[in-house]
Short mmCIF file of N, CA and C in Angstrom, two decimals:
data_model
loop_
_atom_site.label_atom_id
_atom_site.label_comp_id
_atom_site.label_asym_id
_atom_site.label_seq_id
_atom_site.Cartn_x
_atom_site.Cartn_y
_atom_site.Cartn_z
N UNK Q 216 -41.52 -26.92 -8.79
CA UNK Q 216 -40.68 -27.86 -9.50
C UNK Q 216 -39.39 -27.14 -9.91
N UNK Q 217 -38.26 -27.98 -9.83
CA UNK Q 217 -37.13 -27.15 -10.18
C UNK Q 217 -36.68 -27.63 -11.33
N UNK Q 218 -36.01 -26.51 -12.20
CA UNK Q 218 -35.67 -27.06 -13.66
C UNK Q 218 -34.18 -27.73 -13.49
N UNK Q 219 -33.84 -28.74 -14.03
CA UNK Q 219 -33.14 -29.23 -14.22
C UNK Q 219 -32.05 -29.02 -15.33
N UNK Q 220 -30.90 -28.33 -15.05
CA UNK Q 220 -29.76 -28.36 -16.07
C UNK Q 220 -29.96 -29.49 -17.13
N UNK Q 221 -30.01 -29.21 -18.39
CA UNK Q 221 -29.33 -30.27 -18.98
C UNK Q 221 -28.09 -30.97 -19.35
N UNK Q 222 -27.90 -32.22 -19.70
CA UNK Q 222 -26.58 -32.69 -19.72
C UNK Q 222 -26.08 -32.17 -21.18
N UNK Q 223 -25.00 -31.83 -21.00
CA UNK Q 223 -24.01 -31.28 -21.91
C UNK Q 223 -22.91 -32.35 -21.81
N UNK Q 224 -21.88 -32.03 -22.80
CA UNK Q 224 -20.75 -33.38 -22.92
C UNK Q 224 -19.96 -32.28 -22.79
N UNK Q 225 -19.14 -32.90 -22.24
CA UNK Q 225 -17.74 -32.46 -21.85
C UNK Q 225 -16.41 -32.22 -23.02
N UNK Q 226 -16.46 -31.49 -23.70
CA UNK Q 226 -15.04 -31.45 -25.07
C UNK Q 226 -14.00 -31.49 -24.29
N UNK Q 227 -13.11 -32.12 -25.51
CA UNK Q 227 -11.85 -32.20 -25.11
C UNK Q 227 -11.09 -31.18 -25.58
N UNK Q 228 -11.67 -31.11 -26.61
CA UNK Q 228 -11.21 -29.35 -26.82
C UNK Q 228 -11.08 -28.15 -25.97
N UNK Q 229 -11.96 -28.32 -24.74
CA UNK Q 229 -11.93 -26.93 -24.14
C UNK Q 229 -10.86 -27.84 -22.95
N UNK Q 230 -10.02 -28.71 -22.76
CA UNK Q 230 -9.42 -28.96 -21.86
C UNK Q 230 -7.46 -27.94 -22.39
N UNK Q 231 -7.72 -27.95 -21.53
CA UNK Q 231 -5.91 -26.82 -22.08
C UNK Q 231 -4.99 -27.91 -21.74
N UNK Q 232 -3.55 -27.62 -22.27
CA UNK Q 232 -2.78 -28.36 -22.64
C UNK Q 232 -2.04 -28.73 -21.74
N UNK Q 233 -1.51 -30.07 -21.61
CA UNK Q 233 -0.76 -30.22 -20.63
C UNK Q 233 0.81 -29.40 -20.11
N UNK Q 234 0.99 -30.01 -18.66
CA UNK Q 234 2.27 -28.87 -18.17
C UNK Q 234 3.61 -29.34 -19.55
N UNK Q 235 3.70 -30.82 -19.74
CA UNK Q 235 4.72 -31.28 -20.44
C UNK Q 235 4.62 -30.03 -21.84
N UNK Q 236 3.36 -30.01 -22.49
CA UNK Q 236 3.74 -29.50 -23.46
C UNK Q 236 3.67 -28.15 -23.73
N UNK Q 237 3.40 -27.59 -22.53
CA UNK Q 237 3.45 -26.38 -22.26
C UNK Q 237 5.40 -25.65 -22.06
N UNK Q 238 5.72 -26.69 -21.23
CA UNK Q 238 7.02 -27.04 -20.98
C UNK Q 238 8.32 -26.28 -22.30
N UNK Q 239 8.06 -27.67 -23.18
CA UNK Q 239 8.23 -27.79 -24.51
C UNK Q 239 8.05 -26.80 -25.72
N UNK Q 240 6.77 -26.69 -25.18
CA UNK Q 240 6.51 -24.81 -26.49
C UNK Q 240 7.34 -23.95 -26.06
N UNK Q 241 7.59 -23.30 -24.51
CA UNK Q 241 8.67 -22.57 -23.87
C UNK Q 241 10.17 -22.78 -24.41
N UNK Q 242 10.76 -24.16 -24.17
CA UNK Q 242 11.99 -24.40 -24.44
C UNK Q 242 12.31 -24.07 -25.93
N UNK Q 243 11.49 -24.46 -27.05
CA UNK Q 243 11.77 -24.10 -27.92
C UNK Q 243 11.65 -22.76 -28.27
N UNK Q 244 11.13 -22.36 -27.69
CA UNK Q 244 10.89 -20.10 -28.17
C UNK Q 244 12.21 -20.02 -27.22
N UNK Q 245 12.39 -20.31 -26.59
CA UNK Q 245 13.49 -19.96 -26.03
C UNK Q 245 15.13 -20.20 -26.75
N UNK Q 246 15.13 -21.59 -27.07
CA UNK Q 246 16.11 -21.49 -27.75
C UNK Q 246 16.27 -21.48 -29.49
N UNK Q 247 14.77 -21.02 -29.88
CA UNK Q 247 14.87 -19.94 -31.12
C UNK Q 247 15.05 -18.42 -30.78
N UNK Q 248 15.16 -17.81 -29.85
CA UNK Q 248 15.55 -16.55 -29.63
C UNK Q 248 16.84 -16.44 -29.33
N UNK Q 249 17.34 -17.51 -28.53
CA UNK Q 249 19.09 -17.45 -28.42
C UNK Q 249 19.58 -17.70 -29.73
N UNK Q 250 19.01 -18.32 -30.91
CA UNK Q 250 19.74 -18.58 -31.57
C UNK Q 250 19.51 -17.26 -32.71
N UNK Q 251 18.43 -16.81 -32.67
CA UNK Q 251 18.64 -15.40 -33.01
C UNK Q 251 19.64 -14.33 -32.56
N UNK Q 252 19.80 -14.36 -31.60
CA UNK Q 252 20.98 -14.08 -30.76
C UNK Q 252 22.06 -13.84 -30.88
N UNK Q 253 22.32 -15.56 -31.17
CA UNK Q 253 23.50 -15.98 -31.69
C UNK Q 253 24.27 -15.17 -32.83
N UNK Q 254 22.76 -15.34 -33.92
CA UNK Q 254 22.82 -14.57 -35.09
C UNK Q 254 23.11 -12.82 -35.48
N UNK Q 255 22.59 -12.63 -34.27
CA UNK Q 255 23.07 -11.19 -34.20
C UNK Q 255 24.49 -10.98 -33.81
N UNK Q 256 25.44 -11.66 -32.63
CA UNK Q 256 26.38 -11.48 -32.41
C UNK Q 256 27.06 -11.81 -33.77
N UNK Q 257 27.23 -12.90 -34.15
CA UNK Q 257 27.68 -13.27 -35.47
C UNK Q 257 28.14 -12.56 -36.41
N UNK Q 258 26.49 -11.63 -37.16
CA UNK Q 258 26.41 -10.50 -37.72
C UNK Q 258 26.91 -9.29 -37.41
N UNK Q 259 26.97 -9.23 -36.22
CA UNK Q 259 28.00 -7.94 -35.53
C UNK Q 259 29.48 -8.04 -35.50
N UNK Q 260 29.94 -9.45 -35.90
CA UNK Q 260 31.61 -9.54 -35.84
C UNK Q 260 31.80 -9.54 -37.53
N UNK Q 261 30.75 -10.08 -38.04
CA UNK Q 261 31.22 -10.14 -39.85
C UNK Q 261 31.16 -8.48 -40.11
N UNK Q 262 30.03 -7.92 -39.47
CA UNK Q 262 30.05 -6.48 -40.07
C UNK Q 262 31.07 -5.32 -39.65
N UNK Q 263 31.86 -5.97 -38.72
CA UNK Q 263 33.04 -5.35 -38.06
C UNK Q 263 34.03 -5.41 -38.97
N UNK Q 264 34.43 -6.77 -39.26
CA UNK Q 264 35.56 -7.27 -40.16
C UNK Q 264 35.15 -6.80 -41.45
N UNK Q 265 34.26 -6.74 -41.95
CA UNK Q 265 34.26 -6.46 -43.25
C UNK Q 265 34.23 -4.92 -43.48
N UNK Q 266 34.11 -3.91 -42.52
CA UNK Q 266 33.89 -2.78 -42.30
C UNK Q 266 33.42 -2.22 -43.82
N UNK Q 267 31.91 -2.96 -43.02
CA UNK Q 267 30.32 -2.61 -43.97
C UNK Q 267 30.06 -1.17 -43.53
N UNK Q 268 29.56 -0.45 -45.29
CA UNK Q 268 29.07 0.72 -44.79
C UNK Q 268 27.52 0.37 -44.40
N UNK Q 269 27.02 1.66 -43.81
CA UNK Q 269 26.14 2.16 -42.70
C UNK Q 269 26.71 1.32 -41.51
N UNK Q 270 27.68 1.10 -41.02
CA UNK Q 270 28.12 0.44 -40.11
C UNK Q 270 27.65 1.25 -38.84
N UNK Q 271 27.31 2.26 -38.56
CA UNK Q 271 27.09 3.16 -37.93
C UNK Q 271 25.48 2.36 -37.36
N UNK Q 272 24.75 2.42 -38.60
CA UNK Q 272 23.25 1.59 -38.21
C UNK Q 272 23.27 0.23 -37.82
N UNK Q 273 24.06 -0.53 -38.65
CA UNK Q 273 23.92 -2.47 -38.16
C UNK Q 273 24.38 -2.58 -37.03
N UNK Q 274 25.68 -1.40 -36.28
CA UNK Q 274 25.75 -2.24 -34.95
C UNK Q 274 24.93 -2.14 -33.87
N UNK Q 275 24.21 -0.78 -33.48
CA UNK Q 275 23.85 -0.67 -32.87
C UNK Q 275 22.46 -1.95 -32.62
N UNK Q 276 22.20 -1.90 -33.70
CA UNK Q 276 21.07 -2.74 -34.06
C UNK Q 276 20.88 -4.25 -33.89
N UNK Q 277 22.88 -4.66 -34.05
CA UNK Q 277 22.62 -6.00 -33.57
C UNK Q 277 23.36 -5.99 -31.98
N UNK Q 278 23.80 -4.80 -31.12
CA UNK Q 278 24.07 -4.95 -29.67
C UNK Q 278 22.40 -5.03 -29.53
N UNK Q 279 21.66 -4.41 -30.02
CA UNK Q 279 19.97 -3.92 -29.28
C UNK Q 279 19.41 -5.29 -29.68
N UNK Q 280 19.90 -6.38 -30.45
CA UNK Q 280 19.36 -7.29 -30.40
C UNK Q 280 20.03 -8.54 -29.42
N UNK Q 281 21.37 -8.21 -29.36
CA UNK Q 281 22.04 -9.06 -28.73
C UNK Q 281 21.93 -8.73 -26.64
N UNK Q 282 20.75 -7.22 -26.53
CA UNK Q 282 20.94 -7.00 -25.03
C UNK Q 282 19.39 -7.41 -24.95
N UNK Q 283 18.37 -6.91 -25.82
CA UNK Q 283 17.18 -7.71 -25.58
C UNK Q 283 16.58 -9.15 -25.46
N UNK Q 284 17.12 -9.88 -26.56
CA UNK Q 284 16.22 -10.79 -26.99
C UNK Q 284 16.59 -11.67 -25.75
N UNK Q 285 17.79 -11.88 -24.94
CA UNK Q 285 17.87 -12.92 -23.94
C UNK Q 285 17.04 -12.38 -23.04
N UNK Q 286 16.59 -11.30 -22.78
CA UNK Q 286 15.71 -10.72 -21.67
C UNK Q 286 14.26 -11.18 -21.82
N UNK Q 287 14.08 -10.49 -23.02
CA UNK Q 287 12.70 -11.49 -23.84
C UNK Q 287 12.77 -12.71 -23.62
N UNK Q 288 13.40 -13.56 -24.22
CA UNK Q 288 13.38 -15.19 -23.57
C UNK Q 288 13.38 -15.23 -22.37
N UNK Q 289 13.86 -15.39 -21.49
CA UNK Q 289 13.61 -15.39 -20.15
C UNK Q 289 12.17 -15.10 -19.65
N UNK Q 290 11.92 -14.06 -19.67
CA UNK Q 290 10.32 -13.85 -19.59
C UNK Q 290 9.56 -14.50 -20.24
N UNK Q 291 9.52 -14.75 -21.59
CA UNK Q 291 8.47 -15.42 -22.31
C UNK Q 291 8.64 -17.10 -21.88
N UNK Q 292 10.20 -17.50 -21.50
CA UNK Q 292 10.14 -19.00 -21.33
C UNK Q 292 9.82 -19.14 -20.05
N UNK Q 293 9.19 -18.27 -18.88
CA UNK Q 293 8.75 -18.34 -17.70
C UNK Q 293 7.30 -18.15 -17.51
N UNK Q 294 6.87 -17.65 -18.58
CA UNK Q 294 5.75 -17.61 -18.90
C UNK Q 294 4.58 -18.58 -18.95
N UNK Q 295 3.83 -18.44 -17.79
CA UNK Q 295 3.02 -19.60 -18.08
C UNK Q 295 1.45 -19.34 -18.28
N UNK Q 296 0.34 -19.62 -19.13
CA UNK Q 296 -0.95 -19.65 -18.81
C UNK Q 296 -1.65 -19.21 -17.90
N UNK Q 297 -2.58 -18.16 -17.62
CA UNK Q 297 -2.97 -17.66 -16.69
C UNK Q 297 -4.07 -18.83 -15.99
N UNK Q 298 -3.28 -19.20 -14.36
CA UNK Q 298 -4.73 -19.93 -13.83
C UNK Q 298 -6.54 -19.23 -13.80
N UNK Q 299 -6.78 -20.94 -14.24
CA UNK Q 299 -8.56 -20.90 -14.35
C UNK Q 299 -8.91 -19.75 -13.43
N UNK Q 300 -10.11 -19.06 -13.66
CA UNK Q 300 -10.86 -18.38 -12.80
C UNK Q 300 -11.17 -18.62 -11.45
N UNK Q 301 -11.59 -20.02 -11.62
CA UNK Q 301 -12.30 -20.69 -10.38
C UNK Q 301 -11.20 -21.09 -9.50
N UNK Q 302 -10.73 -21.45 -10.00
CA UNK Q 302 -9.11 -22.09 -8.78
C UNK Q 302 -9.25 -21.03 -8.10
N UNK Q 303 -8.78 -19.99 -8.53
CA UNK Q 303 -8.48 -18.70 -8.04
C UNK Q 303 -9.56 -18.59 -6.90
N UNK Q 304 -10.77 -18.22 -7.68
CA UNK Q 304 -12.21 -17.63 -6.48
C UNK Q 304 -12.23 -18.37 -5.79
N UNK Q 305 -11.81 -19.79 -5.79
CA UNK Q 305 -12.35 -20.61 -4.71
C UNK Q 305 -11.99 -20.37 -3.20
N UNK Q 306 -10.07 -20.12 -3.70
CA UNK Q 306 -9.52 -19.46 -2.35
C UNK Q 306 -10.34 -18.21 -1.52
N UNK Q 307 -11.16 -17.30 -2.05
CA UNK Q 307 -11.54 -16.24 -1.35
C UNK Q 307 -13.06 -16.58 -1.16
N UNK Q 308 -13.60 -17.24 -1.84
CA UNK Q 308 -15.07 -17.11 -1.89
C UNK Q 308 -15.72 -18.30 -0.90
N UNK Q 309 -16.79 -18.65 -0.22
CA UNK Q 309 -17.03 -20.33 0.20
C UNK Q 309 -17.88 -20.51 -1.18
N UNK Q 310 -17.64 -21.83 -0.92
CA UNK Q 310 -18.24 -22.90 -2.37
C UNK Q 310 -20.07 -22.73 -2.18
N UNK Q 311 -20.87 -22.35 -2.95
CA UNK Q 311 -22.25 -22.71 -3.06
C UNK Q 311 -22.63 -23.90 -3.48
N UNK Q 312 -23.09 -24.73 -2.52
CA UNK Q 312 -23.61 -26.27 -2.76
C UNK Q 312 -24.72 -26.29 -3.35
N UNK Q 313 -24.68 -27.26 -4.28
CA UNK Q 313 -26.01 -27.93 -5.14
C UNK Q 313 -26.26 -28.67 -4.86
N UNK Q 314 -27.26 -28.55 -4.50
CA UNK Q 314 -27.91 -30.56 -4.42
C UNK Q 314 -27.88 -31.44 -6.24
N UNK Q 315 -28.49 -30.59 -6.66
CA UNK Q 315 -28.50 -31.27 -8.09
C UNK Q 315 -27.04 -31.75 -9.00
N UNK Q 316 -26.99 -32.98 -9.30
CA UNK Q 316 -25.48 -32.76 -9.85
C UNK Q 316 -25.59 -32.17 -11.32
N UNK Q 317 -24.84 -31.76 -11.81
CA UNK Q 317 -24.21 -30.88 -12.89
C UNK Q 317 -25.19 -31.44 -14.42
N UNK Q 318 -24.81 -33.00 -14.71
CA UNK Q 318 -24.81 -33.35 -15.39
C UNK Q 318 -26.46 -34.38 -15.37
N UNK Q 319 -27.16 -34.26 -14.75
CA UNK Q 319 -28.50 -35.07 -14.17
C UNK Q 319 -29.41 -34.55 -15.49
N UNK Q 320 -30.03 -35.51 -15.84
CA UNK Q 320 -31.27 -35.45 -17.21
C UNK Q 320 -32.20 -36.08 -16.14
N UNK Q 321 -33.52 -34.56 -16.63
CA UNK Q 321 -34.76 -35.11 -16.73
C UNK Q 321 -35.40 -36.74 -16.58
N UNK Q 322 -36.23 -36.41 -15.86
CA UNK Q 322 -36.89 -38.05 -16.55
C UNK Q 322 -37.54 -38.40 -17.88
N UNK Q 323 -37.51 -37.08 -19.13
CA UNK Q 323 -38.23 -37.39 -20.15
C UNK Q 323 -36.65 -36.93 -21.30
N UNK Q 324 -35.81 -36.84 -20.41
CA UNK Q 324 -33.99 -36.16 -21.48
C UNK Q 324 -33.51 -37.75 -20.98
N UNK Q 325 -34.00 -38.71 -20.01
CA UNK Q 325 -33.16 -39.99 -19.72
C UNK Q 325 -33.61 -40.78 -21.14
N UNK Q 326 -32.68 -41.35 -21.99
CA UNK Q 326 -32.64 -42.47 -22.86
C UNK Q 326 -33.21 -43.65 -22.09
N UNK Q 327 -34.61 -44.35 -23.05
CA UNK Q 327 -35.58 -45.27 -22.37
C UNK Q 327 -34.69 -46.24 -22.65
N UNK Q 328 -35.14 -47.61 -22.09
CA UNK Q 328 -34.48 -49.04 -22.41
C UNK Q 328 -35.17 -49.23 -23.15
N UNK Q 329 -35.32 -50.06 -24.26
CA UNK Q 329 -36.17 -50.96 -24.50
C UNK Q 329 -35.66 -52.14 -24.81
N UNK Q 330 -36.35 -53.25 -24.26
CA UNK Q 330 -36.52 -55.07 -23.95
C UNK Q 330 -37.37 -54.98 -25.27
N UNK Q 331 -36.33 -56.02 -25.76
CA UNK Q 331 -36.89 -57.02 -26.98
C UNK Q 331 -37.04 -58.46 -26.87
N UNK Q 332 -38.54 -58.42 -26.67
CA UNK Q 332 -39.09 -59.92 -26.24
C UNK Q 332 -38.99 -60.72 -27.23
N UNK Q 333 -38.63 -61.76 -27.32
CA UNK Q 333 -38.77 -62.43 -28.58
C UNK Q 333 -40.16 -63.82 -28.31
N UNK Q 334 -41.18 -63.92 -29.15
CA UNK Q 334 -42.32 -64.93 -29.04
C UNK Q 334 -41.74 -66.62 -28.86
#
């Protein structure tokens, strides 16, 4: 006799998020880092003009922010979710067939009917 998987339900929780809003989380890290960016160039022309001391430390600090962070964005807004496992194996591996489907209950895990006769 072969044992039979039981049925499990499917969450929606373990489903990952769609491309749209995957999309969307990107665009915005992206253009919160330019606008950090922004902020650094900014900060690098006020601290010029105002010839702030340690001036020696803030600029370097906001060129090193103003040569990274667009590099960072770029990468992180190209960034996508690593594909499922299985997608992947499927390409190299052949598929092992089941006869049994996935989700099949027992004949004593099947929910009975019951008929209500009325006299």
């Amino acid at each position: 006799m072969v044992k039979r998987q039981a049925y499990q339900p499917i969450l929606i929780t373990d489903a990952s998020r769609s491309q749209n809003d995957q999309l969307t989380s990107r665009q915005r890290r992206y253009v919160l880092m330019m606008g950090i960016r922004v902020a650094c160039i900014i900060l690098g022309a006020i601290l010029v003009g105002a010839n702030a001391p340690l001036l020696w430390l803030w600029l370097p600090l906001c060129a090193l922010g103003m040569v990274l962070i667009p590099w960072l964005a770029v990468l992180l807004a190209n960034d996508r979710p690593p594909k499922e496992e299985h997608r992947l194996a499927n390409r190299f591996r052949p598929r092992l067939r089941d006869d049994t489907p996935p989700m099949s209950l027992t004949a004593e895990e099947r929910p009975h009917k019951v008929i209500d006769v009325e006299p």
